[in-house]
PDB file of C-alpha atoms in Angstrom:
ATOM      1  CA  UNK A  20     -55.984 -75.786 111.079  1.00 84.00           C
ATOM      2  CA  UNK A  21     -54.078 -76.174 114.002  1.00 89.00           C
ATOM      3  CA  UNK A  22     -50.500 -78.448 113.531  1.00 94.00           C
ATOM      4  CA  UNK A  23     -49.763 -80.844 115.865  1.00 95.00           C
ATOM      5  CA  UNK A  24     -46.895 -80.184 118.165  1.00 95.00           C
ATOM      6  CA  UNK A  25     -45.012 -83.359 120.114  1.00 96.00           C
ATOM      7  CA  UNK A  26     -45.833 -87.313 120.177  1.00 97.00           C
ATOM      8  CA  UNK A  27     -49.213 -89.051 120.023  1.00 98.00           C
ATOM      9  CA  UNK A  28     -49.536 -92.436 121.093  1.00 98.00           C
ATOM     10  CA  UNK A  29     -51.601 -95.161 119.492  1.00 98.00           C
ATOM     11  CA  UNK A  30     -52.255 -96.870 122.553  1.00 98.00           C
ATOM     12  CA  UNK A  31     -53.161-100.551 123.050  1.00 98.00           C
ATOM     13  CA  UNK A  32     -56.751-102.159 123.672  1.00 98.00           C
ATOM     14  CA  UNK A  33     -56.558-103.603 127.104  1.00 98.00           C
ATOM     15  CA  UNK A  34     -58.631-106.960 126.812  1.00 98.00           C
ATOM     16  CA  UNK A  35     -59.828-109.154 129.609  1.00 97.00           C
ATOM     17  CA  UNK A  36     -58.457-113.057 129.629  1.00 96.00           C
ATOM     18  CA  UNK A  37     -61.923-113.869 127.789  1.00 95.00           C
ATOM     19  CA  UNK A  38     -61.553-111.484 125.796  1.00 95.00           C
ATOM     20  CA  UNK A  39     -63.273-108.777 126.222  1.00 98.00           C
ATOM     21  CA  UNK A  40     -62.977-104.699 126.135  1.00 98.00           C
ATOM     22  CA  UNK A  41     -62.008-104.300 129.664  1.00 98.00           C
ATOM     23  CA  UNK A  42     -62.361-100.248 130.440  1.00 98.00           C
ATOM     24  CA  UNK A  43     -60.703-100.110 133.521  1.00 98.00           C
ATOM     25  CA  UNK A  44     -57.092 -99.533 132.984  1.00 98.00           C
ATOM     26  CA  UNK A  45     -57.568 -96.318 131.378  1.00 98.00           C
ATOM     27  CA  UNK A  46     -57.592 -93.179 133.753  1.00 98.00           C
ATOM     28  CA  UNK A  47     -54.235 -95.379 134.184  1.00 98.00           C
ATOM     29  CA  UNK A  48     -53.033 -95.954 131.102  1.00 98.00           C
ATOM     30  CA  UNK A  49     -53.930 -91.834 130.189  1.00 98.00           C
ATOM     31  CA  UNK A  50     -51.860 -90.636 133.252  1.00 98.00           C
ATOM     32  CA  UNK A  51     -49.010 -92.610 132.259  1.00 98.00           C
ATOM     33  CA  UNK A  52     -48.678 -91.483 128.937  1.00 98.00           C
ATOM     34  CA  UNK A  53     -49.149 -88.045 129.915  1.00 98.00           C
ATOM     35  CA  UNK A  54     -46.474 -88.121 132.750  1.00 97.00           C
ATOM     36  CA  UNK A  55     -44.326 -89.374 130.147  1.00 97.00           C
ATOM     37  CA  UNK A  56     -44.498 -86.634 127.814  1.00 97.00           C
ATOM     38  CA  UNK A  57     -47.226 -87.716 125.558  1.00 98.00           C
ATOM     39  CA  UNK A  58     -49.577 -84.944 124.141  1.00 98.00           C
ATOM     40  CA  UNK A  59     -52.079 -86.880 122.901  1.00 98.00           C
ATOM     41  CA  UNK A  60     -53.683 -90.351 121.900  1.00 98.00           C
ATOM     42  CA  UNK A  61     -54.476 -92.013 118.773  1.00 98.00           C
ATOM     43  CA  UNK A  62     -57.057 -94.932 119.917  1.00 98.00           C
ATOM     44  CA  UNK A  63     -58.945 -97.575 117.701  1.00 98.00           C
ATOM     45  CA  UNK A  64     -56.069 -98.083 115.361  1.00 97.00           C
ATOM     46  CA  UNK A  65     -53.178-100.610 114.459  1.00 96.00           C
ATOM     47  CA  UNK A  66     -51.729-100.750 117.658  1.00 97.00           C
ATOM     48  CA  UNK A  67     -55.257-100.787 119.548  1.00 98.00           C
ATOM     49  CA  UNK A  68     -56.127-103.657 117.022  1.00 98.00           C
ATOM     50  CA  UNK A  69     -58.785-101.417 115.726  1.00 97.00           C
ATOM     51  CA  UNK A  70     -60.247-104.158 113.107  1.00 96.00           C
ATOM     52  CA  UNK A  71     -60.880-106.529 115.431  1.00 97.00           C
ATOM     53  CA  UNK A  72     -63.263-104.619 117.632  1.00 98.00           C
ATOM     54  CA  UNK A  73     -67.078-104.122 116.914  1.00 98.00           C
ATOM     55  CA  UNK A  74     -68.413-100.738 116.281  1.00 98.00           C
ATOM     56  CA  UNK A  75     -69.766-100.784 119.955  1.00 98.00           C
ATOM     57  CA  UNK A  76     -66.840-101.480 121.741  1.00 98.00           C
ATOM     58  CA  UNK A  77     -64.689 -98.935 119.261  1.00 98.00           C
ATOM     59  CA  UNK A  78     -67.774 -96.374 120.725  1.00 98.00           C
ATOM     60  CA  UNK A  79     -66.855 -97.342 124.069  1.00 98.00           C
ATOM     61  CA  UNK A  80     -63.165 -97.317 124.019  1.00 98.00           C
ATOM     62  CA  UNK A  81     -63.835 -93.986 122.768  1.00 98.00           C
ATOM     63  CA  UNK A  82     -65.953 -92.431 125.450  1.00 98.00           C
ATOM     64  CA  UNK A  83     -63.644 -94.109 128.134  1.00 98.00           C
ATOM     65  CA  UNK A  84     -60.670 -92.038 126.775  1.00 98.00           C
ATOM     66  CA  UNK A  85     -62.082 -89.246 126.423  1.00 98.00           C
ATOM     67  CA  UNK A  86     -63.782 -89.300 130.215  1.00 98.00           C
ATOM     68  CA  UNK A  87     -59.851 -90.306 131.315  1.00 98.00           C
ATOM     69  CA  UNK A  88     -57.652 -87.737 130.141  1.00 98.00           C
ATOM     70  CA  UNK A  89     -55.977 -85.186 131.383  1.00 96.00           C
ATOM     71  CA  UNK A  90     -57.133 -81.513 130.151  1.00 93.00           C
ATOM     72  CA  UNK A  91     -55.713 -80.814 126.700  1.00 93.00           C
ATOM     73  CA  UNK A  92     -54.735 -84.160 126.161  1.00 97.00           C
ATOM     74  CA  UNK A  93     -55.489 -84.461 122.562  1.00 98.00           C
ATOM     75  CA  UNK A  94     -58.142 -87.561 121.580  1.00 98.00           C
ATOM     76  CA  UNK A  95     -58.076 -88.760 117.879  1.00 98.00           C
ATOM     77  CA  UNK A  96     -60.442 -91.716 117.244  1.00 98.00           C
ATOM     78  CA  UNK A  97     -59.463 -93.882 114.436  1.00 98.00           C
ATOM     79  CA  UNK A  98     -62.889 -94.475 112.375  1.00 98.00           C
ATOM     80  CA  UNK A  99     -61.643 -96.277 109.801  1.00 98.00           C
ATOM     81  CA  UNK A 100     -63.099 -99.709 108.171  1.00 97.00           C
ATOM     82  CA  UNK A 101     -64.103-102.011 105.186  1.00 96.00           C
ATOM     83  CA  UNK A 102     -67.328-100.237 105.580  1.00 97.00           C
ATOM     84  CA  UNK A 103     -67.885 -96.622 104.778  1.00 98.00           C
ATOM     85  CA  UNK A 104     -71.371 -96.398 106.723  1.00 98.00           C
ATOM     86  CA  UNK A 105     -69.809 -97.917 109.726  1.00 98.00           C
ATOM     87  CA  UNK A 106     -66.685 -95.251 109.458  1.00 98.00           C
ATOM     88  CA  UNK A 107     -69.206 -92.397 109.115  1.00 98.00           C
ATOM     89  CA  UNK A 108     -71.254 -93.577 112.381  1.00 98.00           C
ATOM     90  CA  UNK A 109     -67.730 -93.801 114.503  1.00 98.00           C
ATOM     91  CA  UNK A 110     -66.767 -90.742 113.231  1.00 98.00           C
ATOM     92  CA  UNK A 111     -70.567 -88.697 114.258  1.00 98.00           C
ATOM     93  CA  UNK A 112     -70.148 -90.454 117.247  1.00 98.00           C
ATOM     94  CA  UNK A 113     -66.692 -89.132 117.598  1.00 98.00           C
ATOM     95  CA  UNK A 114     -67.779 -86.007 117.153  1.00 98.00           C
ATOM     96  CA  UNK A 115     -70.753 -85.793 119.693  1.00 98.00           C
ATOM     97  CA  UNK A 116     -68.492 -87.218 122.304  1.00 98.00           C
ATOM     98  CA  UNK A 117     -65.946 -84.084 121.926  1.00 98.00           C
ATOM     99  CA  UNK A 118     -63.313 -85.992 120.433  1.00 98.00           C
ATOM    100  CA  UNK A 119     -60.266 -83.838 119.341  1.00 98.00           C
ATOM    101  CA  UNK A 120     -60.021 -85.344 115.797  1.00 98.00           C
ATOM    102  CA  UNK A 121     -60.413 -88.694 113.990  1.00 98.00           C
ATOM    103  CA  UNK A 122     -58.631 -90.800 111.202  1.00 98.00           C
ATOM    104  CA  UNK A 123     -59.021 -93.356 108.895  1.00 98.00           C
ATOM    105  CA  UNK A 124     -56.705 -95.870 106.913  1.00 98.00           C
ATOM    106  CA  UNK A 125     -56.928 -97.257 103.644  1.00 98.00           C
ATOM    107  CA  UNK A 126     -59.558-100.379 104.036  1.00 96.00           C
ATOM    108  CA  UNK A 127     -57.263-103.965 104.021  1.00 94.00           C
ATOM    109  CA  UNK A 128     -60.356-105.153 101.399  1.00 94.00           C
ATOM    110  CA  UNK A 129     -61.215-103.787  98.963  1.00 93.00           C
ATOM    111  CA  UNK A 130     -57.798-102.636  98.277  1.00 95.00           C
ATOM    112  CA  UNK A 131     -57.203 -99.072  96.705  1.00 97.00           C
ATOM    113  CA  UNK A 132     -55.516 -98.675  93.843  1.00 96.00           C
ATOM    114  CA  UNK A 133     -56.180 -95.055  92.553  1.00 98.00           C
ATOM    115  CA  UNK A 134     -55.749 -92.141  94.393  1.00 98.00           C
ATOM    116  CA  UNK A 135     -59.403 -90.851  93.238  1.00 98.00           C
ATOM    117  CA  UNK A 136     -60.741 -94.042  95.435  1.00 98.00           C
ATOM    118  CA  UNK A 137     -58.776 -92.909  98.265  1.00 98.00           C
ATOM    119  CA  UNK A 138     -60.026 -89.099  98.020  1.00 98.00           C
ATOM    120  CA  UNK A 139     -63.440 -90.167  97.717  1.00 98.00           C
ATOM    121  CA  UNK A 140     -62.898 -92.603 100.895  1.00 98.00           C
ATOM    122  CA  UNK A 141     -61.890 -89.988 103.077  1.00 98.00           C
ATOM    123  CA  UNK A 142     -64.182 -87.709 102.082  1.00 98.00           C
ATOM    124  CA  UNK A 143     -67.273 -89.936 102.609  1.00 98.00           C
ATOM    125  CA  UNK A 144     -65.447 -90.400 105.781  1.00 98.00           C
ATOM    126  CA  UNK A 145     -64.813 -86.775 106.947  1.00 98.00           C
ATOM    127  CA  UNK A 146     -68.154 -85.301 105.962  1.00 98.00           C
ATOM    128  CA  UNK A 147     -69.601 -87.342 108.743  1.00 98.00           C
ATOM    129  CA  UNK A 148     -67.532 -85.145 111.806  1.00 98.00           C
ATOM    130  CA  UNK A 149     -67.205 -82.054 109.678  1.00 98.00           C
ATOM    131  CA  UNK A 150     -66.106 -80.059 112.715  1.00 98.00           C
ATOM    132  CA  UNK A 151     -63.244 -82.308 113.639  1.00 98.00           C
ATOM    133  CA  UNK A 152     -59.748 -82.359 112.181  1.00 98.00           C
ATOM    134  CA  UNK A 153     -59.418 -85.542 109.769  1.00 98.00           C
ATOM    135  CA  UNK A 154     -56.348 -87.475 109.440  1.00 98.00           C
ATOM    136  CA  UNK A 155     -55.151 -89.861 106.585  1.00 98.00           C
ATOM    137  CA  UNK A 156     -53.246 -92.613 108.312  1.00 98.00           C
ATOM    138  CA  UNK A 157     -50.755 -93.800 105.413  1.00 98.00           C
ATOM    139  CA  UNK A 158     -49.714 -97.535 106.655  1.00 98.00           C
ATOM    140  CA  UNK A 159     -49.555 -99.100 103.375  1.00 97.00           C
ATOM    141  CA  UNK A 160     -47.959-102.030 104.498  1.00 95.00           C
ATOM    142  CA  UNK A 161     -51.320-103.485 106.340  1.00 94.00           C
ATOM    143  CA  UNK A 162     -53.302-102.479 103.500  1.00 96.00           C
ATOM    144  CA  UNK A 163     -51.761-102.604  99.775  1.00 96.00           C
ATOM    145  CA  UNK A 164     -52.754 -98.586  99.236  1.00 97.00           C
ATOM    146  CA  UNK A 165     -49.014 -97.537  97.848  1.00 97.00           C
ATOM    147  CA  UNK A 166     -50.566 -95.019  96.643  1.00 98.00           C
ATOM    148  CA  UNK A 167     -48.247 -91.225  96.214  1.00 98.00           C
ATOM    149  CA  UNK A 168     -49.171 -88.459  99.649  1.00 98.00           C
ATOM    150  CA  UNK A 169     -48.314 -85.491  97.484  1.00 98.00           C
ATOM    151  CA  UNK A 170     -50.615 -86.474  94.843  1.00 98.00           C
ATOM    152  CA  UNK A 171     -53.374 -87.551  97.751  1.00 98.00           C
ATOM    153  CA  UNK A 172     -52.876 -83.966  99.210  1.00 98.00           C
ATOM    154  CA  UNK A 173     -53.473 -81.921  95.511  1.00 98.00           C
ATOM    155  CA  UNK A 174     -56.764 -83.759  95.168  1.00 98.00           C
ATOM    156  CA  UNK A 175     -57.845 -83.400  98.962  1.00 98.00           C
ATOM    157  CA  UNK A 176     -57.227 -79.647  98.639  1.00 98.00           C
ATOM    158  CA  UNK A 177     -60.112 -77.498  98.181  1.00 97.00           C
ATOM    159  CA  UNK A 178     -62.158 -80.583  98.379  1.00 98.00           C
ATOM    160  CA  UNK A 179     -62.157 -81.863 102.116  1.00 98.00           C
ATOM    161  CA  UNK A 180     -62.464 -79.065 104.124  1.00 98.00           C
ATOM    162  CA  UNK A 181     -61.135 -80.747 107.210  1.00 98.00           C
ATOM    163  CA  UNK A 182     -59.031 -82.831 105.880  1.00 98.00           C
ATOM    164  CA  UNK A 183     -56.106 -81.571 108.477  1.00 98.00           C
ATOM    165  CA  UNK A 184     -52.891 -83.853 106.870  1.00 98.00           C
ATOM    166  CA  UNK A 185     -51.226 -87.608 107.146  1.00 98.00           C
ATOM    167  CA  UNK A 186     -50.140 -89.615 110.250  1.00 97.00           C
ATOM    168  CA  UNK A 187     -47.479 -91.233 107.658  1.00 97.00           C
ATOM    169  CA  UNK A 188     -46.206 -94.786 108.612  1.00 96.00           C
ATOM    170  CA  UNK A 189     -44.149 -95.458 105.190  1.00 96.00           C
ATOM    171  CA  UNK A 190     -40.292 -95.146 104.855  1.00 93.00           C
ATOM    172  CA  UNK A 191     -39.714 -92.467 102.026  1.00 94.00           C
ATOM    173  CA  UNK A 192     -38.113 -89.428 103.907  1.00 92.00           C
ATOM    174  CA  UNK A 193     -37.930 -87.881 100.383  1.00 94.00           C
ATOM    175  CA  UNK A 194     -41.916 -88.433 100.281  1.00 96.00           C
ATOM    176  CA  UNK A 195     -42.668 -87.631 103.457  1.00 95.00           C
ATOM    177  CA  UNK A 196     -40.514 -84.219 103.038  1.00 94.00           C
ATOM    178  CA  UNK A 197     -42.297 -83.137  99.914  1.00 95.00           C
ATOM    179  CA  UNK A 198     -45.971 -83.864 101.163  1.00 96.00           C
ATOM    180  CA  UNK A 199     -44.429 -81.783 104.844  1.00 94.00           C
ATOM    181  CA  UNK A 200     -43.520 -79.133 102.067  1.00 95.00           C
ATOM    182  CA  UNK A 201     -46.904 -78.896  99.795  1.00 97.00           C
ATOM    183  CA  UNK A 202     -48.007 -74.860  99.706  1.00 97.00           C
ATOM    184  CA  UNK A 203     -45.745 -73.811 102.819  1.00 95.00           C
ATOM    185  CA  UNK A 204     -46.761 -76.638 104.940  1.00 94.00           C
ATOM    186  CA  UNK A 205     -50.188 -76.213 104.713  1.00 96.00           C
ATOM    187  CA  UNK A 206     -51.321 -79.653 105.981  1.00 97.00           C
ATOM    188  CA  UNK A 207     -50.088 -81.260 108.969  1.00 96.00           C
ATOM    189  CA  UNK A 208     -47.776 -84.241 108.396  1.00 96.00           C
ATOM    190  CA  UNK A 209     -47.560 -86.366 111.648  1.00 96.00           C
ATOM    191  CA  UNK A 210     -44.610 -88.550 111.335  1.00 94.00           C
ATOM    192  CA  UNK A 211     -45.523 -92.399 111.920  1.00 94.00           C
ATOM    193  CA  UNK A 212     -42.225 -94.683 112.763  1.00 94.00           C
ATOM    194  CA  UNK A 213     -40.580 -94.358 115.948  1.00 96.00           C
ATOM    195  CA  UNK A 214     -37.501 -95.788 114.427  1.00 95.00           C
ATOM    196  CA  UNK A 215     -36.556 -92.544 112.417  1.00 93.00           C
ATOM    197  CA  UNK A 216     -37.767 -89.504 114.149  1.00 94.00           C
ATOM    198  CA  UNK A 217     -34.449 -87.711 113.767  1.00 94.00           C
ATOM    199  CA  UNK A 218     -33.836 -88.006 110.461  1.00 92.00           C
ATOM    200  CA  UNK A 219     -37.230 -85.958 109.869  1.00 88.00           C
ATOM    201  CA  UNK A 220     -36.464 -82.997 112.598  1.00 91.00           C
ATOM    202  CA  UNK A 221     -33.097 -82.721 110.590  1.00 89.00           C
ATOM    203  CA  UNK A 222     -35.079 -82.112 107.356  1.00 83.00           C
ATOM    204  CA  UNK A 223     -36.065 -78.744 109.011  1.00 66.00           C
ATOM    205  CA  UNK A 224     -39.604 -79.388 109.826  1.00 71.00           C
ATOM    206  CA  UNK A 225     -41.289 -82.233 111.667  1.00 75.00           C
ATOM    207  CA  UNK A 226     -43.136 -81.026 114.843  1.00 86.00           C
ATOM    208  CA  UNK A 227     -45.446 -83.760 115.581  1.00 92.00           C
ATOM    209  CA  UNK A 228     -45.752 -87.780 115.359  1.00 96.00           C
ATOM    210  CA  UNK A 229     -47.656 -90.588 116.161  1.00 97.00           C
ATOM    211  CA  UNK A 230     -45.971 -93.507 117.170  1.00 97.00           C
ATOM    212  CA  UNK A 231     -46.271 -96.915 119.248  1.00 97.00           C
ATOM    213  CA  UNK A 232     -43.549 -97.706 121.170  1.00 98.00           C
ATOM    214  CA  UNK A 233     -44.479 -94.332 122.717  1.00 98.00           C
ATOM    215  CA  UNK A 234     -46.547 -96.918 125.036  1.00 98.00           C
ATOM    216  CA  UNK A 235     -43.435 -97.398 127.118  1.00 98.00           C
ATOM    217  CA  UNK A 236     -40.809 -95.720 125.654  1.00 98.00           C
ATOM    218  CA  UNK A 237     -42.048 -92.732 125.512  1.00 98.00           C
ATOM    219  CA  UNK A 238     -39.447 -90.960 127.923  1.00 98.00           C
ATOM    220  CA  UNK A 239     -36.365 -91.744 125.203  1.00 98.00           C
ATOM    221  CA  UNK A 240     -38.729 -90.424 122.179  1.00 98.00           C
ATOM    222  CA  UNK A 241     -40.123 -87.145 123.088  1.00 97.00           C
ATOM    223  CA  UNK A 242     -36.622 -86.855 124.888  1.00 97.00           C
ATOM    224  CA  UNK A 243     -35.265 -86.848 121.136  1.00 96.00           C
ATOM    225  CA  UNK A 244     -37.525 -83.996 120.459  1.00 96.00           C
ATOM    226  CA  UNK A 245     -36.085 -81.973 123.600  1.00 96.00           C
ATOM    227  CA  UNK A 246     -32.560 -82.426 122.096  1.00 97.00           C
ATOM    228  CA  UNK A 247     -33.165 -81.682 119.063  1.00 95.00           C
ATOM    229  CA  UNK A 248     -34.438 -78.196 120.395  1.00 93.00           C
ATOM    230  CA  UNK A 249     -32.053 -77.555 122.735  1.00 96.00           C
ATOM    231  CA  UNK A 250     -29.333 -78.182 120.192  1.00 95.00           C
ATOM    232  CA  UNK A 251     -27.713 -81.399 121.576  1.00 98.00           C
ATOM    233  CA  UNK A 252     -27.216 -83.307 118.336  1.00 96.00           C
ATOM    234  CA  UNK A 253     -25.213 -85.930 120.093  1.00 98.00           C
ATOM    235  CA  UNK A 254     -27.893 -86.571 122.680  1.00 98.00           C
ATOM    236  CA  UNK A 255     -29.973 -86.634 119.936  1.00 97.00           C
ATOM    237  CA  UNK A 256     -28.287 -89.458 118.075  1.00 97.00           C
ATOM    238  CA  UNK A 257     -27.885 -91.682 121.177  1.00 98.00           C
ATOM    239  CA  UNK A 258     -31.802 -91.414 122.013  1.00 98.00           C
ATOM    240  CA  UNK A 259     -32.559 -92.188 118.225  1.00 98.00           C
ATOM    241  CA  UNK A 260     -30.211 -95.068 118.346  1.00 98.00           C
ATOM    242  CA  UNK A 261     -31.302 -96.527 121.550  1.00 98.00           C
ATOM    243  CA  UNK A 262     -34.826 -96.443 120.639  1.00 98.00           C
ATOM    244  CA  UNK A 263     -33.710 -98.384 117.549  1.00 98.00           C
ATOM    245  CA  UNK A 264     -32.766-101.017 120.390  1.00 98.00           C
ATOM    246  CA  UNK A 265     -35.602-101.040 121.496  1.00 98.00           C
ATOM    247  CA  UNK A 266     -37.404-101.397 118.171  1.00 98.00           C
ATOM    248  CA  UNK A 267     -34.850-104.160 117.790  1.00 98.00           C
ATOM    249  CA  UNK A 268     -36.325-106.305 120.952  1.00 98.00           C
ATOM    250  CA  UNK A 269     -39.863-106.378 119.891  1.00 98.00           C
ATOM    251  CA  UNK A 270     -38.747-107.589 116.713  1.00 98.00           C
ATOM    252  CA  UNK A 271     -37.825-110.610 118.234  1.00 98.00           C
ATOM    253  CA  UNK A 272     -41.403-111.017 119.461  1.00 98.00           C
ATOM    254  CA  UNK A 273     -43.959-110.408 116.543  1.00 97.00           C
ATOM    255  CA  UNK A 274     -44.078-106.547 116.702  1.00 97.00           C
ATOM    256  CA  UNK A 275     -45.044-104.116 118.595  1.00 98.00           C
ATOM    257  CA  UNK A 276     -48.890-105.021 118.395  1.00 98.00           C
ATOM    258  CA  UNK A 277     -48.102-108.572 120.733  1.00 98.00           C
ATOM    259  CA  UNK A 278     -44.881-107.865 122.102  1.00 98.00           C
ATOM    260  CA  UNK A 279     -44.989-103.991 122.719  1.00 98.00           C
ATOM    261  CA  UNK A 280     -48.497-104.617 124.559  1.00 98.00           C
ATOM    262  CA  UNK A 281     -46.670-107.748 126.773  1.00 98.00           C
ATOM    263  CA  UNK A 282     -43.944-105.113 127.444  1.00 98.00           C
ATOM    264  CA  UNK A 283     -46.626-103.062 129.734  1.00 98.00           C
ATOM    265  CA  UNK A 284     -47.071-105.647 132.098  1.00 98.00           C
ATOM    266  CA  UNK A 285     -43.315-105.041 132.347  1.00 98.00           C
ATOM    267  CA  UNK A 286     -43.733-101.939 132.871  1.00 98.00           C
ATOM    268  CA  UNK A 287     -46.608-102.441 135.714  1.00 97.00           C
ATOM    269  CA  UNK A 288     -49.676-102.114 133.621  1.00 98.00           C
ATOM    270  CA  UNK A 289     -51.057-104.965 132.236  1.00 98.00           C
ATOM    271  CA  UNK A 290     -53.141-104.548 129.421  1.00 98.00           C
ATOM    272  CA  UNK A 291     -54.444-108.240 128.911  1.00 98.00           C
ATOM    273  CA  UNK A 292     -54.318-110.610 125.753  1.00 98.00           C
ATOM    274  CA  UNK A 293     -54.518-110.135 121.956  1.00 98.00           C
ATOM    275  CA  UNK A 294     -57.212-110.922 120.132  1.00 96.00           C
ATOM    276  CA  UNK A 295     -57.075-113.704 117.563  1.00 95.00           C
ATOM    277  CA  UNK A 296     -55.203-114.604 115.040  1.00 95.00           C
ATOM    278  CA  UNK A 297     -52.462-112.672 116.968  1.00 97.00           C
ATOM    279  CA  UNK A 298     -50.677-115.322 118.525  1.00 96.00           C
ATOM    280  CA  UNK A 299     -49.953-114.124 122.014  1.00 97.00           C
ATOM    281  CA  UNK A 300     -46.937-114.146 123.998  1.00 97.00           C
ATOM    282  CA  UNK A 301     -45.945-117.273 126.002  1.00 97.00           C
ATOM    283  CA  UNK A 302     -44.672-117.505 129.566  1.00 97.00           C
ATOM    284  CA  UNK A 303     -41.702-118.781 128.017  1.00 98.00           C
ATOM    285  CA  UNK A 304     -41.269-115.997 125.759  1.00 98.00           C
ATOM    286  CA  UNK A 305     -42.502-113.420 128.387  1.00 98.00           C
ATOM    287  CA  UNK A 306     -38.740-114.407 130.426  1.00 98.00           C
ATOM    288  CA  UNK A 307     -36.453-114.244 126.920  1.00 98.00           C
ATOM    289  CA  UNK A 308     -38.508-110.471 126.320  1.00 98.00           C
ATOM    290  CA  UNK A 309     -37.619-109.145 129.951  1.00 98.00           C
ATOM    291  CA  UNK A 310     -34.002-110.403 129.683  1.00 98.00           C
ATOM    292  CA  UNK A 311     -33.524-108.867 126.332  1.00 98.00           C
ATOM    293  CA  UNK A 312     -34.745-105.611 127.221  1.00 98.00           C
ATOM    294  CA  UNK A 313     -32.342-105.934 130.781  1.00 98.00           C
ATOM    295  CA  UNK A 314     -29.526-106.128 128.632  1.00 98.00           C
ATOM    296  CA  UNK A 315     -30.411-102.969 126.940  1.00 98.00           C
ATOM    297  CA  UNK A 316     -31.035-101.604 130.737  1.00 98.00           C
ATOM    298  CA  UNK A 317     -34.962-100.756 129.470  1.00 98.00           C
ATOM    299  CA  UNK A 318     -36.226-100.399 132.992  1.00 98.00           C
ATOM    300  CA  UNK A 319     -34.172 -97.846 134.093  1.00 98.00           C
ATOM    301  CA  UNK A 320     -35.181 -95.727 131.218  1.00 97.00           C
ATOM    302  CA  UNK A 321     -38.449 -96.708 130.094  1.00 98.00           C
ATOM    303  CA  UNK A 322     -41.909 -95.328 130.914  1.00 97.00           C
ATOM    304  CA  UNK A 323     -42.990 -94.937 134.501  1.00 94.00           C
TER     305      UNK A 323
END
């Protein structure tokens, strides 16, 4: 099964001020992205507030993507929800659309405990788009699931024939490195935090991540990737460490989720509101988050 090669975005939802889906910045948002570097998009999930949409308007974000971008510009549709029957309709649908893959994360309720819960989960899950690459998406921090990858991948193998490997958003290197090294590399671990992407090239064998302040900072991240090939450890290092500022910033303004998707108005593409309970960015804030992110000189090296 093919590995993923360079950075996926999980883009945001863009939302009306009512609140609504609204469609229309997409063949903008897509061309962005892929100007920028981006190979691909990861839609419907954290960052896109996934939960929070109905099945319909997770089916239409979906067919709007895939309509927008650019030719192999890889689509993955996250399918995942507190409802198995619901995942397995999102991910046929993904499927008859021509969606490149799909993925699911660990439901927030009920909350897995075993890892023989999880298998059967994703296999429920997969059988639905059996043509399409599945991915795991390990965020155990929005969902309880601590649950140990390598032991996830020895009961997926021989079990889910597409299951292709982990988009892993957890901080054990040492983990993440083991599950990357299960029978030669056999399934394809996407590497989930923006904020350590270095760290993983050096252990000799990340090619591919997902990540979410790809949205607008895309240019620094897959620029770490570039160095990295070309040699340039130093460059490396100062691309790693400045998109650690950036990280920093958002911090300062509930996440990446709120203030990542504020940051694209910034940046010249407004994406709308959050849905509730986020609490949304004020006017007030809006000033502090474009000052901050001067003082780092953002704009002059951020998406375009």
């Amino acid at each position: 099964m093919e590995h993923i090669h360079g950075l996926i975005d999980a883009p945001f939802t863009p939302f009306c001020a009512n609140g609504d889906i609204n469609l229309e910045p997409i063949p903008a948002y897509a061309a962005l992205l892929a100007r920028n570097g981006l190979k691909g998009v990861f839609i419907n999930g954290s960052s896109g507030e996934g939960y929070m949409l109905t099945e319909d308007e997770r089916m239409k974000l979906a067919e709007a993507w895939i309509k927008a971008v650019p030719k192999d510009f890889k689509v993955i549709v996250h399918v995942g929800s507190c409802c198995v029957r619901s995942s397995q309709r999102l991910a046929a649908h993904a499927q008859e659309i021509g969606a490149w893959g799909i993925g699911a994360m660990a439901p927030p309720f009920p909350k897995i405990g075993r890892i023989e819960e999880l298998v059967k989960y994703c296999e429920e899950i997969a059988s639905a788009a059996p043509s399409l690459p599945f991915y795991f998406y390990h965020i155990p921090a929005f969902n309880g699931a601590y649950l140990s990858m390598l032991d996830l991948l020895k009961a997926v193998d021989g079990r889910i024939p597409n299951f292709a490997g982990i988009k892993y958003t957890f901080e054990s290197l040492y983990e993440y490195n083991r599950c990357r090294r299960y029978k030669d590399g056999k399934y394809d671990m996407l590497h989930g935090q923006d904020e350590t992407i270095l760290p993983c090239l050096a252990m000799g064998g990340a090619q591919g991540g997902i990540g979410g302040t790809t949205n607008y900072n895309g240019r620094v991240l897959t620029g770490i990737l570039e160095a990295w090939q070309a040699g340039d450890l130093e460059r490396a290092r100062e691309l790693q460490n400045y998109a650690q500022d950036v990280i920093d910033v958002i911090c300062h303004f509930r996440g990446n989720i709120v203030g990542g998707k504020r940051i694209m108005k910034l940046i010249g593409l407004d994406l709308g509101p959050n849905r509730t309970p986020f609490q949304n960015v004020t006017d007030e804030e809006e000033q502090q988050l474009r000052a901050e992110l001067e003082a780092i000189d953002f704009f002059n090296r951020c998406n375009r």
